[in-house]
Amino acid sequence: MDKKKRTGKEKKLKRKEINMEGPYGIEWHEEEKVKGREMVEENALYIFVRLNQQGNDQEVGTIISKEKNIQTLWKGTGAPVVAFVQYRFVMEEELPVLYVYEIQLEDTIQGKGLGKFLMQLLELIARKNNMMAVVLTVKKRNEGAMRFYLNKLSYKISSTSPSKVDPLEYADCTYEILCKVFDAQALLIFENPLSG
């Protein structure tokens, strides 16, 4: 792997460590290895958001001064990366879906509508590519993310999520599979009211 790719991967992993160690708890160290492999898979697609330094200089200066330590983790050529999304086009339950593997935002950018915008962009990408749903996995202990997807973006807990498949068998499961469907067939598979 060349230096530029390695540096970018290291920066993304550091951002994940900062954002994900809390929600994953003791599972993070094992999950971190899986996430590292996922990031370099051939079919992984990314959207990167860089800080707009052409805007209000006072606002940009405030963000940079508050986040000097994090900014250096993300800085490469150009403005610092403040958010990224990793997604893939995959088959789930024999249906084509856009699966969101990661969405990470710097702390100073959270709560300003960027996460919602990125998810709406992914929904548009999914529709334009004839995907039947957007699917993602969220840790149950990440209550802020659960509220964000379920309340703000109207995602549903999928009928394929362990808590819906067999609540007793998977009572200790630490995650939920969420979805937003765009097709009647996907609705039957991912939001089937009879399955949960």
GROMACS .gro file of C-alpha atoms in nm, residues 48-195:
model
  148
   48PHE     CA    1  -1.552   1.280   0.191
   49VAL     CA    2  -1.653   1.623   0.321
   50ARG     CA    3  -1.383   1.886   0.360
   51LEU     CA    4  -1.400   2.201   0.569
   52ASN     CA    5  -1.496   2.500   0.354
   53GLN     CA    6  -1.226   2.752   0.431
   54GLN     CA    7  -1.364   3.003   0.181
   55GLY     CA    8  -1.656   3.096   0.405
   56ASN     CA    9  -1.667   3.305   0.718
   57ASP     CA   10  -1.304   3.331   0.838
   58GLN     CA   11  -1.410   3.383   1.199
   59GLU     CA   12  -1.621   3.065   1.200
   60VAL     CA   13  -1.346   2.863   1.029
   61GLY     CA   14  -1.089   2.995   1.277
   62THR     CA   15  -1.308   2.891   1.569
   63ILE     CA   16  -1.349   2.539   1.434
   64ILE     CA   17  -0.978   2.503   1.365
   65SER     CA   18  -0.870   2.638   1.704
   66LYS     CA   19  -1.112   2.408   1.888
   67GLU     CA   20  -1.004   2.103   1.693
   68LYS     CA   21  -0.632   2.147   1.630
   69ASN     CA   22  -0.553   1.796   1.752
   70ILE     CA   23  -0.822   1.632   1.538
   71GLN     CA   24  -0.761   1.854   1.237
   72THR     CA   25  -0.405   1.723   1.208
   73LEU     CA   26  -0.538   1.367   1.197
   74TRP     CA   27  -0.748   1.446   0.891
   75LYS     CA   28  -0.530   1.696   0.709
   76GLY     CA   29  -0.377   1.591   0.381
   77THR     CA   30  -0.366   1.796   0.068
   78GLY     CA   31  -0.641   2.054   0.070
   79ALA     CA   32  -0.879   2.147   0.348
   80PRO     CA   33  -0.924   1.910   0.643
   81VAL     CA   34  -1.177   1.629   0.606
   82VAL     CA   35  -1.456   1.680   0.860
   83ALA     CA   36  -1.681   1.387   0.765
   84PHE     CA   37  -1.690   1.072   0.558
   85VAL     CA   38  -1.933   0.800   0.457
   86GLN     CA   39  -1.849   0.448   0.345
   87TYR     CA   40  -2.119   0.260   0.156
   88ARG     CA   41  -2.164  -0.027  -0.086
   89PHE     CA   42  -2.416  -0.161  -0.331
   90VAL     CA   43  -2.492  -0.514  -0.206
   91MET     CA   44  -2.758  -0.782  -0.209
   92GLU     CA   45  -2.950  -0.830   0.116
   93GLU     CA   46  -3.229  -1.088   0.131
   94GLU     CA   47  -3.186  -1.122  -0.249
   95LEU     CA   48  -3.266  -0.753  -0.304
   96PRO     CA   49  -3.028  -0.477  -0.421
   97VAL     CA   50  -2.964  -0.227  -0.141
   98LEU     CA   51  -2.726   0.052  -0.054
   99TYR     CA   52  -2.561  -0.055   0.272
  100VAL     CA   53  -2.411   0.223   0.484
  101TYR     CA   54  -2.100   0.082   0.652
  102GLU     CA   55  -1.982   0.403   0.820
  103ILE     CA   56  -2.079   0.763   0.864
  104GLN     CA   57  -1.840   0.968   1.074
  105LEU     CA   58  -1.848   1.341   1.151
  106GLU     CA   59  -1.606   1.555   1.349
  107ASP     CA   60  -1.759   1.664   1.680
  108THR     CA   61  -1.762   2.032   1.577
  109ILE     CA   62  -1.969   1.950   1.267
  110GLN     CA   63  -2.231   1.736   1.441
  111GLY     CA   64  -2.574   1.886   1.503
  112LYS     CA   65  -2.556   2.120   1.203
  113GLY     CA   66  -2.750   1.912   0.952
  114LEU     CA   67  -2.454   1.756   0.771
  115GLY     CA   68  -2.532   1.400   0.887
  116LYS     CA   69  -2.892   1.436   0.772
  117PHE     CA   70  -2.775   1.581   0.440
  118LEU     CA   71  -2.531   1.293   0.385
  119MET     CA   72  -2.798   1.033   0.460
  120GLN     CA   73  -3.042   1.205   0.222
  121LEU     CA   74  -2.766   1.209  -0.040
  122LEU     CA   75  -2.717   0.834   0.010
  123GLU     CA   76  -3.092   0.780  -0.027
  124LEU     CA   77  -3.082   0.973  -0.355
  125ILE     CA   78  -2.782   0.770  -0.473
  126ALA     CA   79  -2.969   0.451  -0.382
  127ARG     CA   80  -3.280   0.553  -0.576
  128LYS     CA   81  -3.081   0.669  -0.881
  129ASN     CA   82  -2.905   0.332  -0.887
  130ASN     CA   83  -3.230   0.133  -0.857
  131MET     CA   84  -3.158   0.012  -0.505
  132MET     CA   85  -3.468  -0.099  -0.316
  133ALA     CA   86  -3.358   0.024   0.027
  134VAL     CA   87  -3.088   0.184   0.237
  135VAL     CA   88  -2.974  -0.049   0.516
  136LEU     CA   89  -2.735   0.011   0.806
  137THR     CA   90  -2.635  -0.133   1.140
  138VAL     CA   91  -2.640   0.072   1.462
  139LYS     CA   92  -2.517  -0.026   1.807
  140LYS     CA   93  -2.807  -0.024   2.055
  141ARG     CA   94  -2.599   0.162   2.312
  142ASN     CA   95  -2.546   0.447   2.063
  143GLU     CA   96  -2.871   0.613   2.167
  144GLY     CA   97  -2.799   0.937   1.982
  145ALA     CA   98  -2.756   0.751   1.653
  146MET     CA   99  -3.068   0.543   1.716
  147ARG     CA  100  -3.273   0.861   1.776
  148PHE     CA  101  -3.118   1.027   1.470
  149TYR     CA  102  -3.212   0.744   1.233
  150LEU     CA  103  -3.549   0.647   1.382
  151ASN     CA  104  -3.686   0.991   1.470
  152LYS     CA  105  -3.520   1.243   1.241
  153LEU     CA  106  -3.482   1.029   0.928
  154SER     CA  107  -3.778   0.790   0.972
  155TYR     CA  108  -3.575   0.470   0.940
  156LYS     CA  109  -3.734   0.153   1.077
  157ILE     CA  110  -3.592  -0.142   1.265
  158SER     CA  111  -3.573  -0.402   0.993
  159SER     CA  112  -3.759  -0.730   1.022
  160THR     CA  113  -3.416  -0.884   0.949
  161SER     CA  114  -3.271  -0.730   1.268
  162PRO     CA  115  -3.193  -0.987   1.540
  163SER     CA  116  -3.441  -0.824   1.780
  164LYS     CA  117  -3.720  -0.884   1.527
  165VAL     CA  118  -3.606  -1.226   1.402
  166ASP     CA  119  -3.607  -1.389   1.747
  167PRO     CA  120  -3.612  -1.149   2.044
  168LEU     CA  121  -3.551  -1.426   2.298
  169GLU     CA  122  -3.260  -1.590   2.120
  170TYR     CA  123  -3.096  -1.258   2.036
  171ALA     CA  124  -3.175  -1.073   2.360
  172ASP     CA  125  -2.804  -1.006   2.416
  173CYS     CA  126  -2.747  -0.881   2.061
  174THR     CA  127  -2.580  -0.539   2.074
  175TYR     CA  128  -2.701  -0.394   1.744
  176GLU     CA  129  -3.008  -0.327   1.533
  177ILE     CA  130  -3.039  -0.334   1.155
  178LEU     CA  131  -3.224  -0.026   1.033
  179CYS     CA  132  -3.370   0.041   0.691
  180LYS     CA  133  -3.557   0.282   0.470
  181VAL     CA  134  -3.731   0.115   0.177
  182PHE     CA  135  -3.827   0.253  -0.164
  183ASP     CA  136  -4.011  -0.043  -0.311
  184ALA     CA  137  -4.314  -0.260  -0.223
  185GLN     CA  138  -4.109  -0.580  -0.245
  186ALA     CA  139  -3.847  -0.436  -0.010
  187LEU     CA  140  -4.124  -0.327   0.226
  188LEU     CA  141  -4.241  -0.689   0.251
  189ILE     CA  142  -3.889  -0.814   0.323
  190PHE     CA  143  -3.744  -0.542   0.545
  191GLU     CA  144  -4.050  -0.400   0.723
  192ASN     CA  145  -4.287  -0.696   0.726
  193PRO     CA  146  -4.518  -0.632   1.024
  194LEU     CA  147  -4.592  -1.005   1.049
  195SER     CA  148  -4.228  -1.087   1.120
   0.00000   0.00000   0.00000
